[in-house]
PDB file of C-alpha atoms in Angstrom:
ATOM      1  CA  UNK A 784       4.203 -44.929   6.779  1.00  0.00           C
ATOM      2  CA  UNK A 785       2.945 -41.189   7.201  1.00  0.00           C
ATOM      3  CA  UNK A 786       2.277 -40.051  10.625  1.00  0.00           C
ATOM      4  CA  UNK A 787      -1.458 -39.042  11.013  1.00  0.00           C
ATOM      5  CA  UNK A 788      -0.555 -36.426  13.341  1.00  0.00           C
ATOM      6  CA  UNK A 789       1.676 -34.737  10.859  1.00  0.00           C
ATOM      7  CA  UNK A 790       1.050 -31.714   8.769  1.00  0.00           C
ATOM      8  CA  UNK A 791      -0.672 -32.526   5.336  1.00  0.00           C
ATOM      9  CA  UNK A 792       1.738 -32.113   2.288  1.00  0.00           C
ATOM     10  CA  UNK A 793       0.854 -28.572   1.121  1.00  0.00           C
ATOM     11  CA  UNK A 794       1.625 -29.797  -2.462  1.00  0.00           C
ATOM     12  CA  UNK A 795      -1.801 -31.768  -1.948  1.00  0.00           C
ATOM     13  CA  UNK A 796      -3.877 -28.746  -1.173  1.00  0.00           C
ATOM     14  CA  UNK A 797      -2.685 -26.920  -4.390  1.00  0.00           C
ATOM     15  CA  UNK A 798      -5.289 -28.256  -6.809  1.00  0.00           C
ATOM     16  CA  UNK A 799      -7.913 -27.404  -4.466  1.00  0.00           C
ATOM     17  CA  UNK A 800      -6.703 -23.765  -3.933  1.00  0.00           C
ATOM     18  CA  UNK A 801      -6.491 -23.322  -7.696  1.00  0.00           C
ATOM     19  CA  UNK A 802      -9.825 -24.542  -8.257  1.00  0.00           C
ATOM     20  CA  UNK A 803     -11.179 -22.546  -5.402  1.00  0.00           C
ATOM     21  CA  UNK A 804      -9.304 -19.247  -6.621  1.00  0.00           C
ATOM     22  CA  UNK A 805     -10.605 -19.839 -10.295  1.00  0.00           C
ATOM     23  CA  UNK A 806     -14.080 -20.381  -8.933  1.00  0.00           C
ATOM     24  CA  UNK A 807     -14.077 -17.326  -7.172  1.00  0.00           C
ATOM     25  CA  UNK A 808     -12.731 -15.299  -9.968  1.00  0.00           C
ATOM     26  CA  UNK A 809     -15.372 -16.504 -12.251  1.00  0.00           C
ATOM     27  CA  UNK A 810     -18.067 -15.843 -10.090  1.00  0.00           C
ATOM     28  CA  UNK A 811     -16.986 -12.339  -9.153  1.00  0.00           C
ATOM     29  CA  UNK A 812     -16.553 -11.845 -13.071  1.00  0.00           C
ATOM     30  CA  UNK A 813     -20.214 -13.181 -13.563  1.00  0.00           C
ATOM     31  CA  UNK A 814     -21.719 -10.862 -10.607  1.00  0.00           C
ATOM     32  CA  UNK A 815     -19.718  -7.672 -11.715  1.00  0.00           C
ATOM     33  CA  UNK A 816     -20.994  -8.291 -15.286  1.00  0.00           C
ATOM     34  CA  UNK A 817     -24.742  -8.613 -13.990  1.00  0.00           C
ATOM     35  CA  UNK A 818     -24.113  -5.422 -11.988  1.00  0.00           C
ATOM     36  CA  UNK A 819     -22.874  -3.650 -15.071  1.00  0.00           C
ATOM     37  CA  UNK A 820     -25.797  -5.096 -17.337  1.00  0.00           C
ATOM     38  CA  UNK A 821     -28.333  -3.811 -14.602  1.00  0.00           C
ATOM     39  CA  UNK A 822     -26.729  -0.336 -14.501  1.00  0.00           C
ATOM     40  CA  UNK A 823     -27.001   0.140 -18.202  1.00  0.00           C
ATOM     41  CA  UNK A 824     -30.503  -0.729 -18.027  1.00  0.00           C
ATOM     42  CA  UNK A 825     -31.176   1.594 -15.158  1.00  0.00           C
ATOM     43  CA  UNK A 826     -29.481   4.311 -17.059  1.00  0.00           C
ATOM     44  CA  UNK A 827     -32.335   4.432 -19.635  1.00  0.00           C
ATOM     45  CA  UNK A 828     -35.043   4.167 -17.098  1.00  0.00           C
ATOM     46  CA  UNK A 829     -36.824   7.307 -15.629  1.00  0.00           C
ATOM     47  CA  UNK A 830     -36.814   9.019 -13.283  1.00  0.00           C
ATOM     48  CA  UNK A 831     -33.430  10.714 -14.139  1.00  0.00           C
ATOM     49  CA  UNK A 832     -31.760  11.995 -10.773  1.00  0.00           C
ATOM     50  CA  UNK A 833     -29.401  14.719 -12.264  1.00  0.00           C
ATOM     51  CA  UNK A 834     -28.806  16.200  -8.846  1.00  0.00           C
ATOM     52  CA  UNK A 835     -26.984  13.021  -7.901  1.00  0.00           C
ATOM     53  CA  UNK A 836     -25.165  13.011 -11.094  1.00  0.00           C
ATOM     54  CA  UNK A 837     -24.189  16.589 -10.749  1.00  0.00           C
ATOM     55  CA  UNK A 838     -22.795  15.949  -7.089  1.00  0.00           C
ATOM     56  CA  UNK A 839     -20.780  12.802  -8.375  1.00  0.00           C
ATOM     57  CA  UNK A 840     -19.388  14.971 -11.241  1.00  0.00           C
ATOM     58  CA  UNK A 841     -18.041  17.676  -8.985  1.00  0.00           C
ATOM     59  CA  UNK A 842     -16.700  15.366  -6.707  1.00  0.00           C
ATOM     60  CA  UNK A 843     -14.766  13.235  -9.304  1.00  0.00           C
ATOM     61  CA  UNK A 844     -14.033  16.036 -11.736  1.00  0.00           C
ATOM     62  CA  UNK A 845     -13.418  19.400  -9.789  1.00  0.00           C
ATOM     63  CA  UNK A 846     -11.843  17.739  -6.834  1.00  0.00           C
ATOM     64  CA  UNK A 847      -9.429  15.508  -8.989  1.00  0.00           C
ATOM     65  CA  UNK A 848      -8.296  18.376 -11.313  1.00  0.00           C
ATOM     66  CA  UNK A 849      -5.330  19.608  -9.371  1.00  0.00           C
ATOM     67  CA  UNK A 850      -3.998  15.937  -8.840  1.00  0.00           C
ATOM     68  CA  UNK A 851      -4.298  15.140 -12.647  1.00  0.00           C
ATOM     69  CA  UNK A 852      -2.806  18.254 -13.718  1.00  0.00           C
ATOM     70  CA  UNK A 853       0.295  17.854 -11.481  1.00  0.00           C
ATOM     71  CA  UNK A 854       0.672  14.002 -12.297  1.00  0.00           C
ATOM     72  CA  UNK A 855       0.368  14.792 -15.972  1.00  0.00           C
ATOM     73  CA  UNK A 856       2.723  17.788 -16.049  1.00  0.00           C
ATOM     74  CA  UNK A 857       5.452  15.717 -14.391  1.00  0.00           C
ATOM     75  CA  UNK A 858       5.018  12.783 -16.453  1.00  0.00           C
ATOM     76  CA  UNK A 859       5.422  14.830 -19.458  1.00  0.00           C
ATOM     77  CA  UNK A 860       8.864  16.390 -18.077  1.00  0.00           C
ATOM     78  CA  UNK A 861      10.101  12.872 -17.493  1.00  0.00           C
ATOM     79  CA  UNK A 862       9.148  11.722 -20.904  1.00  0.00           C
ATOM     80  CA  UNK A 863      10.902  14.922 -22.395  1.00  0.00           C
ATOM     81  CA  UNK A 864      14.093  14.372 -20.398  1.00  0.00           C
ATOM     82  CA  UNK A 865      14.378  10.809 -21.280  1.00  0.00           C
ATOM     83  CA  UNK A 866      13.176  11.043 -24.750  1.00  0.00           C
ATOM     84  CA  UNK A 867      15.806  13.657 -25.438  1.00  0.00           C
ATOM     85  CA  UNK A 868      18.550  11.786 -23.825  1.00  0.00           C
ATOM     86  CA  UNK A 869      17.735   8.486 -25.604  1.00  0.00           C
ATOM     87  CA  UNK A 870      17.496  10.298 -28.855  1.00  0.00           C
ATOM     88  CA  UNK A 871      20.714  12.512 -28.806  1.00  0.00           C
ATOM     89  CA  UNK A 872      23.101   9.898 -29.406  1.00  0.00           C
ATOM     90  CA  UNK A 873      21.432   9.015 -32.734  1.00  0.00           C
ATOM     91  CA  UNK A 874      21.350  12.868 -33.731  1.00  0.00           C
ATOM     92  CA  UNK A 875      17.244  12.733 -33.962  1.00  0.00           C
ATOM     93  CA  UNK A 876      16.514  14.708 -30.657  1.00  0.00           C
ATOM     94  CA  UNK A 877      14.401  16.990 -32.885  1.00  0.00           C
ATOM     95  CA  UNK A 878      11.706  14.323 -32.770  1.00  0.00           C
ATOM     96  CA  UNK A 879      11.387  14.513 -28.996  1.00  0.00           C
ATOM     97  CA  UNK A 880       8.037  16.764 -29.384  1.00  0.00           C
ATOM     98  CA  UNK A 881       6.635  14.153 -31.498  1.00  0.00           C
ATOM     99  CA  UNK A 882       7.668  11.318 -28.954  1.00  0.00           C
ATOM    100  CA  UNK A 883       6.208  13.327 -26.096  1.00  0.00           C
ATOM    101  CA  UNK A 884       2.988  14.420 -27.567  1.00  0.00           C
ATOM    102  CA  UNK A 885       1.953  11.045 -29.220  1.00  0.00           C
ATOM    103  CA  UNK A 886       3.207   8.936 -26.011  1.00  0.00           C
ATOM    104  CA  UNK A 887       1.087  11.506 -23.664  1.00  0.00           C
ATOM    105  CA  UNK A 888      -2.047  11.471 -26.077  1.00  0.00           C
ATOM    106  CA  UNK A 889      -2.398   7.719 -26.727  1.00  0.00           C
ATOM    107  CA  UNK A 890      -0.962   6.092 -23.844  1.00  0.00           C
ATOM    108  CA  UNK A 891       0.128   7.955 -20.653  1.00  0.00           C
ATOM    109  CA  UNK A 892      -2.334  10.643 -20.613  1.00  0.00           C
ATOM    110  CA  UNK A 893      -5.426   8.413 -19.965  1.00  0.00           C
ATOM    111  CA  UNK A 894      -3.587   5.925 -17.990  1.00  0.00           C
ATOM    112  CA  UNK A 895      -2.028   8.050 -15.487  1.00  0.00           C
ATOM    113  CA  UNK A 896      -5.563   9.848 -15.159  1.00  0.00           C
ATOM    114  CA  UNK A 897      -7.142   6.449 -14.794  1.00  0.00           C
ATOM    115  CA  UNK A 898      -4.551   5.306 -12.243  1.00  0.00           C
ATOM    116  CA  UNK A 899      -4.852   8.658 -10.267  1.00  0.00           C
ATOM    117  CA  UNK A 900      -8.692   8.224 -10.141  1.00  0.00           C
ATOM    118  CA  UNK A 901      -8.731   4.639  -9.359  1.00  0.00           C
ATOM    119  CA  UNK A 902      -6.995   5.143  -6.341  1.00  0.00           C
ATOM    120  CA  UNK A 903      -8.894   8.375  -5.121  1.00  0.00           C
ATOM    121  CA  UNK A 904     -12.152   7.839  -6.442  1.00  0.00           C
ATOM    122  CA  UNK A 905     -12.172   3.951  -6.997  1.00  0.00           C
ATOM    123  CA  UNK A 906     -11.322   3.262  -3.647  1.00  0.00           C
ATOM    124  CA  UNK A 907     -13.578   6.185  -2.228  1.00  0.00           C
ATOM    125  CA  UNK A 908     -16.737   4.556  -3.895  1.00  0.00           C
ATOM    126  CA  UNK A 909     -15.873   1.184  -2.494  1.00  0.00           C
ATOM    127  CA  UNK A 910     -15.400   2.289   1.126  1.00  0.00           C
ATOM    128  CA  UNK A 911     -18.456   4.596   0.901  1.00  0.00           C
ATOM    129  CA  UNK A 912     -20.872   1.694  -0.413  1.00  0.00           C
ATOM    130  CA  UNK A 913     -19.339  -0.985   1.663  1.00  0.00           C
ATOM    131  CA  UNK A 914     -19.704   1.229   4.797  1.00  0.00           C
ATOM    132  CA  UNK A 915     -23.705   1.695   3.786  1.00  0.00           C
ATOM    133  CA  UNK A 916     -23.696  -2.034   3.262  1.00  0.00           C
ATOM    134  CA  UNK A 917     -22.594  -2.890   6.545  1.00  0.00           C
ATOM    135  CA  UNK A 918     -24.626  -0.364   8.316  1.00  0.00           C
ATOM    136  CA  UNK A 919     -27.349  -1.957   6.349  1.00  0.00           C
ATOM    137  CA  UNK A 920     -28.342   1.487   4.439  1.00  0.00           C
ATOM    138  CA  UNK A 921     -28.360  -0.410   1.295  1.00  0.00           C
ATOM    139  CA  UNK A 922     -31.153  -2.891   2.709  1.00  0.00           C
ATOM    140  CA  UNK A 923     -33.061   0.209   4.077  1.00  0.00           C
ATOM    141  CA  UNK A 924     -33.033   1.607   0.325  1.00  0.00           C
ATOM    142  CA  UNK A 925     -34.624  -1.557  -0.967  1.00  0.00           C
ATOM    143  CA  UNK A 926     -37.254  -1.693   1.938  1.00  0.00           C
ATOM    144  CA  UNK A 927     -38.484   1.702   0.968  1.00  0.00           C
ATOM    145  CA  UNK A 928     -38.561   0.746  -2.772  1.00  0.00           C
ATOM    146  CA  UNK A 929     -35.499   2.469  -3.902  1.00  0.00           C
ATOM    147  CA  UNK A 930     -33.464   0.693  -6.553  1.00  0.00           C
ATOM    148  CA  UNK A 931     -29.899   0.705  -4.981  1.00  0.00           C
ATOM    149  CA  UNK A 932     -28.361   0.443  -8.435  1.00  0.00           C
ATOM    150  CA  UNK A 933     -30.433   3.341  -9.662  1.00  0.00           C
ATOM    151  CA  UNK A 934     -29.619   5.433  -6.829  1.00  0.00           C
ATOM    152  CA  UNK A 935     -25.829   4.537  -5.748  1.00  0.00           C
ATOM    153  CA  UNK A 936     -24.218   2.950  -9.139  1.00  0.00           C
ATOM    154  CA  UNK A 937     -25.815   4.909 -11.909  1.00  0.00           C
ATOM    155  CA  UNK A 938     -24.583   8.370 -10.932  1.00  0.00           C
ATOM    156  CA  UNK A 939     -21.215   7.138 -10.042  1.00  0.00           C
ATOM    157  CA  UNK A 940     -20.890   4.847 -13.295  1.00  0.00           C
ATOM    158  CA  UNK A 941     -21.934   7.976 -15.450  1.00  0.00           C
ATOM    159  CA  UNK A 942     -19.761  10.418 -13.527  1.00  0.00           C
ATOM    160  CA  UNK A 943     -16.591   8.473 -13.994  1.00  0.00           C
ATOM    161  CA  UNK A 944     -17.412   7.679 -17.540  1.00  0.00           C
ATOM    162  CA  UNK A 945     -17.892  11.274 -18.225  1.00  0.00           C
ATOM    163  CA  UNK A 946     -15.280  12.836 -16.160  1.00  0.00           C
ATOM    164  CA  UNK A 947     -12.161  10.507 -17.064  1.00  0.00           C
ATOM    165  CA  UNK A 948     -12.123  11.720 -20.572  1.00  0.00           C
ATOM    166  CA  UNK A 949     -12.550  15.349 -19.569  1.00  0.00           C
ATOM    167  CA  UNK A 950      -9.705  15.032 -16.947  1.00  0.00           C
ATOM    168  CA  UNK A 951      -7.593  13.047 -19.632  1.00  0.00           C
ATOM    169  CA  UNK A 952      -7.725  16.177 -21.962  1.00  0.00           C
ATOM    170  CA  UNK A 953      -6.205  18.567 -19.019  1.00  0.00           C
ATOM    171  CA  UNK A 954      -3.952  15.827 -18.273  1.00  0.00           C
ATOM    172  CA  UNK A 955      -2.684  15.557 -22.081  1.00  0.00           C
ATOM    173  CA  UNK A 956      -2.206  19.277 -22.121  1.00  0.00           C
ATOM    174  CA  UNK A 957      -0.279  19.653 -18.961  1.00  0.00           C
ATOM    175  CA  UNK A 958       2.014  16.364 -20.048  1.00  0.00           C
ATOM    176  CA  UNK A 959       2.820  18.254 -23.327  1.00  0.00           C
ATOM    177  CA  UNK A 960       3.351  21.369 -21.563  1.00  0.00           C
ATOM    178  CA  UNK A 961       5.728  19.659 -19.078  1.00  0.00           C
ATOM    179  CA  UNK A 962       7.790  18.136 -21.890  1.00  0.00           C
ATOM    180  CA  UNK A 963       8.089  21.506 -23.563  1.00  0.00           C
ATOM    181  CA  UNK A 964       9.183  23.114 -20.193  1.00  0.00           C
ATOM    182  CA  UNK A 965      11.412  20.268 -19.611  1.00  0.00           C
ATOM    183  CA  UNK A 966      13.392  20.178 -23.234  1.00  0.00           C
ATOM    184  CA  UNK A 967      13.355  24.085 -23.707  1.00  0.00           C
ATOM    185  CA  UNK A 968      14.608  24.758 -20.140  1.00  0.00           C
ATOM    186  CA  UNK A 969      17.131  22.063 -19.515  1.00  0.00           C
ATOM    187  CA  UNK A 970      18.293  21.508 -23.252  1.00  0.00           C
ATOM    188  CA  UNK A 971      18.077  24.607 -24.770  1.00  0.00           C
ATOM    189  CA  UNK A 972      15.558  23.115 -27.455  1.00  0.00           C
ATOM    190  CA  UNK A 973      13.672  25.660 -29.926  1.00  0.00           C
ATOM    191  CA  UNK A 974      10.275  26.253 -28.132  1.00  0.00           C
ATOM    192  CA  UNK A 975       8.650  27.200 -31.715  1.00  0.00           C
ATOM    193  CA  UNK A 976      10.003  24.136 -33.345  1.00  0.00           C
ATOM    194  CA  UNK A 977       8.539  21.886 -30.371  1.00  0.00           C
ATOM    195  CA  UNK A 978       5.162  23.352 -30.936  1.00  0.00           C
ATOM    196  CA  UNK A 979       5.355  23.065 -34.632  1.00  0.00           C
ATOM    197  CA  UNK A 980       6.362  19.299 -34.306  1.00  0.00           C
ATOM    198  CA  UNK A 981       3.386  18.818 -32.065  1.00  0.00           C
ATOM    199  CA  UNK A 982       1.028  20.278 -34.440  1.00  0.00           C
ATOM    200  CA  UNK A 983       2.508  18.371 -37.379  1.00  0.00           C
ATOM    201  CA  UNK A 984       2.430  14.937 -35.884  1.00  0.00           C
ATOM    202  CA  UNK A 985      -0.963  15.293 -33.989  1.00  0.00           C
ATOM    203  CA  UNK A 986      -3.993  13.434 -35.879  1.00  0.00           C
ATOM    204  CA  UNK A 987      -7.344  13.202 -34.769  1.00  0.00           C
ATOM    205  CA  UNK A 988      -7.042   9.306 -34.778  1.00  0.00           C
ATOM    206  CA  UNK A 989      -4.738   9.649 -31.787  1.00  0.00           C
ATOM    207  CA  UNK A 990      -7.127  11.887 -29.723  1.00  0.00           C
ATOM    208  CA  UNK A 991     -10.023   9.455 -30.607  1.00  0.00           C
ATOM    209  CA  UNK A 992      -8.165   6.520 -29.177  1.00  0.00           C
ATOM    210  CA  UNK A 993      -7.290   8.586 -26.201  1.00  0.00           C
ATOM    211  CA  UNK A 994     -10.931   9.509 -25.285  1.00  0.00           C
ATOM    212  CA  UNK A 995     -12.146   5.778 -26.195  1.00  0.00           C
ATOM    213  CA  UNK A 996      -9.339   4.418 -23.513  1.00  0.00           C
ATOM    214  CA  UNK A 997     -10.296   7.090 -20.988  1.00  0.00           C
ATOM    215  CA  UNK A 998     -14.205   6.391 -21.309  1.00  0.00           C
ATOM    216  CA  UNK A 999     -13.350   2.541 -21.026  1.00  0.00           C
ATOM    217  CA  UNK A1000     -11.030   3.132 -18.017  1.00  0.00           C
ATOM    218  CA  UNK A1001     -13.698   5.213 -16.316  1.00  0.00           C
ATOM    219  CA  UNK A1002     -16.321   2.710 -16.818  1.00  0.00           C
ATOM    220  CA  UNK A1003     -13.967   0.029 -15.430  1.00  0.00           C
ATOM    221  CA  UNK A1004     -13.134   2.096 -12.192  1.00  0.00           C
ATOM    222  CA  UNK A1005     -16.631   2.843 -11.435  1.00  0.00           C
ATOM    223  CA  UNK A1006     -17.842  -0.700 -11.854  1.00  0.00           C
ATOM    224  CA  UNK A1007     -15.027  -2.384  -9.813  1.00  0.00           C
ATOM    225  CA  UNK A1008     -15.493   0.221  -7.027  1.00  0.00           C
ATOM    226  CA  UNK A1009     -19.349  -0.208  -6.911  1.00  0.00           C
ATOM    227  CA  UNK A1010     -19.162  -4.199  -7.287  1.00  0.00           C
ATOM    228  CA  UNK A1011     -16.511  -4.449  -4.515  1.00  0.00           C
ATOM    229  CA  UNK A1012     -18.549  -2.110  -2.260  1.00  0.00           C
ATOM    230  CA  UNK A1013     -21.774  -4.441  -2.863  1.00  0.00           C
ATOM    231  CA  UNK A1014     -20.173  -7.497  -2.456  1.00  0.00           C
ATOM    232  CA  UNK A1015     -19.171  -7.103   1.079  1.00  0.00           C
ATOM    233  CA  UNK A1016     -21.206  -8.847   3.854  1.00  0.00           C
ATOM    234  CA  UNK A1017     -23.427  -7.131   6.188  1.00  0.00           C
ATOM    235  CA  UNK A1018     -21.448  -8.824   9.100  1.00  0.00           C
ATOM    236  CA  UNK A1019     -17.953  -7.854   7.239  1.00  0.00           C
ATOM    237  CA  UNK A1020     -17.501  -4.976   9.547  1.00  0.00           C
ATOM    238  CA  UNK A1021     -14.599  -2.406   9.427  1.00  0.00           C
ATOM    239  CA  UNK A1022     -12.127  -5.317   8.556  1.00  0.00           C
ATOM    240  CA  UNK A1023     -14.336  -6.262   5.687  1.00  0.00           C
ATOM    241  CA  UNK A1024     -14.730  -2.342   4.301  1.00  0.00           C
ATOM    242  CA  UNK A1025     -10.755  -2.189   4.646  1.00  0.00           C
ATOM    243  CA  UNK A1026     -10.255  -5.341   2.611  1.00  0.00           C
ATOM    244  CA  UNK A1027     -12.657  -4.399  -0.242  1.00  0.00           C
ATOM    245  CA  UNK A1028     -11.196  -0.964  -0.397  1.00  0.00           C
ATOM    246  CA  UNK A1029      -7.714  -2.514  -1.040  1.00  0.00           C
ATOM    247  CA  UNK A1030      -8.978  -5.085  -3.222  1.00  0.00           C
ATOM    248  CA  UNK A1031     -10.978  -2.429  -5.247  1.00  0.00           C
ATOM    249  CA  UNK A1032      -7.670  -0.286  -6.010  1.00  0.00           C
ATOM    250  CA  UNK A1033      -5.846  -3.370  -7.018  1.00  0.00           C
ATOM    251  CA  UNK A1034      -8.352  -4.698  -9.285  1.00  0.00           C
ATOM    252  CA  UNK A1035      -8.829  -1.478 -10.675  1.00  0.00           C
ATOM    253  CA  UNK A1036      -5.112  -0.925 -11.698  1.00  0.00           C
ATOM    254  CA  UNK A1037      -5.027  -4.569 -13.001  1.00  0.00           C
ATOM    255  CA  UNK A1038      -8.114  -3.863 -15.142  1.00  0.00           C
ATOM    256  CA  UNK A1039      -6.798  -0.631 -16.439  1.00  0.00           C
ATOM    257  CA  UNK A1040      -3.470  -2.387 -17.498  1.00  0.00           C
ATOM    258  CA  UNK A1041      -5.279  -5.316 -19.322  1.00  0.00           C
ATOM    259  CA  UNK A1042      -8.179  -2.877 -21.013  1.00  0.00           C
ATOM    260  CA  UNK A1043      -5.056  -0.608 -22.249  1.00  0.00           C
ATOM    261  CA  UNK A1044      -3.446  -3.810 -23.899  1.00  0.00           C
ATOM    262  CA  UNK A1045      -6.686  -4.956 -25.326  1.00  0.00           C
ATOM    263  CA  UNK A1046      -7.565  -1.568 -26.739  1.00  0.00           C
ATOM    264  CA  UNK A1047      -3.826  -0.672 -27.802  1.00  0.00           C
ATOM    265  CA  UNK A1048      -3.997  -3.764 -29.821  1.00  0.00           C
ATOM    266  CA  UNK A1049      -7.656  -3.317 -31.159  1.00  0.00           C
ATOM    267  CA  UNK A1050      -7.209   0.528 -31.941  1.00  0.00           C
ATOM    268  CA  UNK A1051      -3.731   0.311 -33.381  1.00  0.00           C
TER     269      UNK A1051
END
């Protein structure tokens, strides 16, 4: 006979925990989808606040450019070194330029850029909006008749959607240049041949796939950041802001990986 004062069997709580987690996940997906739908509707409704959009474009694009360039450059260097080492035993090291360029354009360019922005911009959006929610600034906007989605979400959503493809282009060039520097400097690879290989194997389809991925990643980062910021309770306080910010970064990273797989399988 079980002692009534003893701790309950943890396995008996498992179905309840799984059910609760699943319910919370589905509820979150539904609320996030509703926020995205409302954002898209508000994009096409006047008045259009270009000053707020320009501010976010500068914040997201210009302020992130240096980090994106450095990340892309060293990613390309790593690809160049590892690609050459792996291809050398098969006597096909001449294909290292194709390996670097195609990998950077179709996969690592948009993904590395999205990772950088998810940690830098996505978390920043969540921290800013959740702080406004805790201090009841969002409630004040509603009282004044201002739509918070129109005023706060739309500029960030558009800026992320526009700037992530733009930054991906810079990251891609930096990555290819990094691969070029690595193999030419370390392995005495012919630089002219490297450039020729990049030109021969780079097709417009790869560029289109890269831009589609980057745009989708930008939408996901903005959507997750804004949803996490709006979903915090007004009584959450500083602890709630920290939890929401951490959750935003983690959710954004997972979303990017899932979307990359889906888009890669769809656009192959």
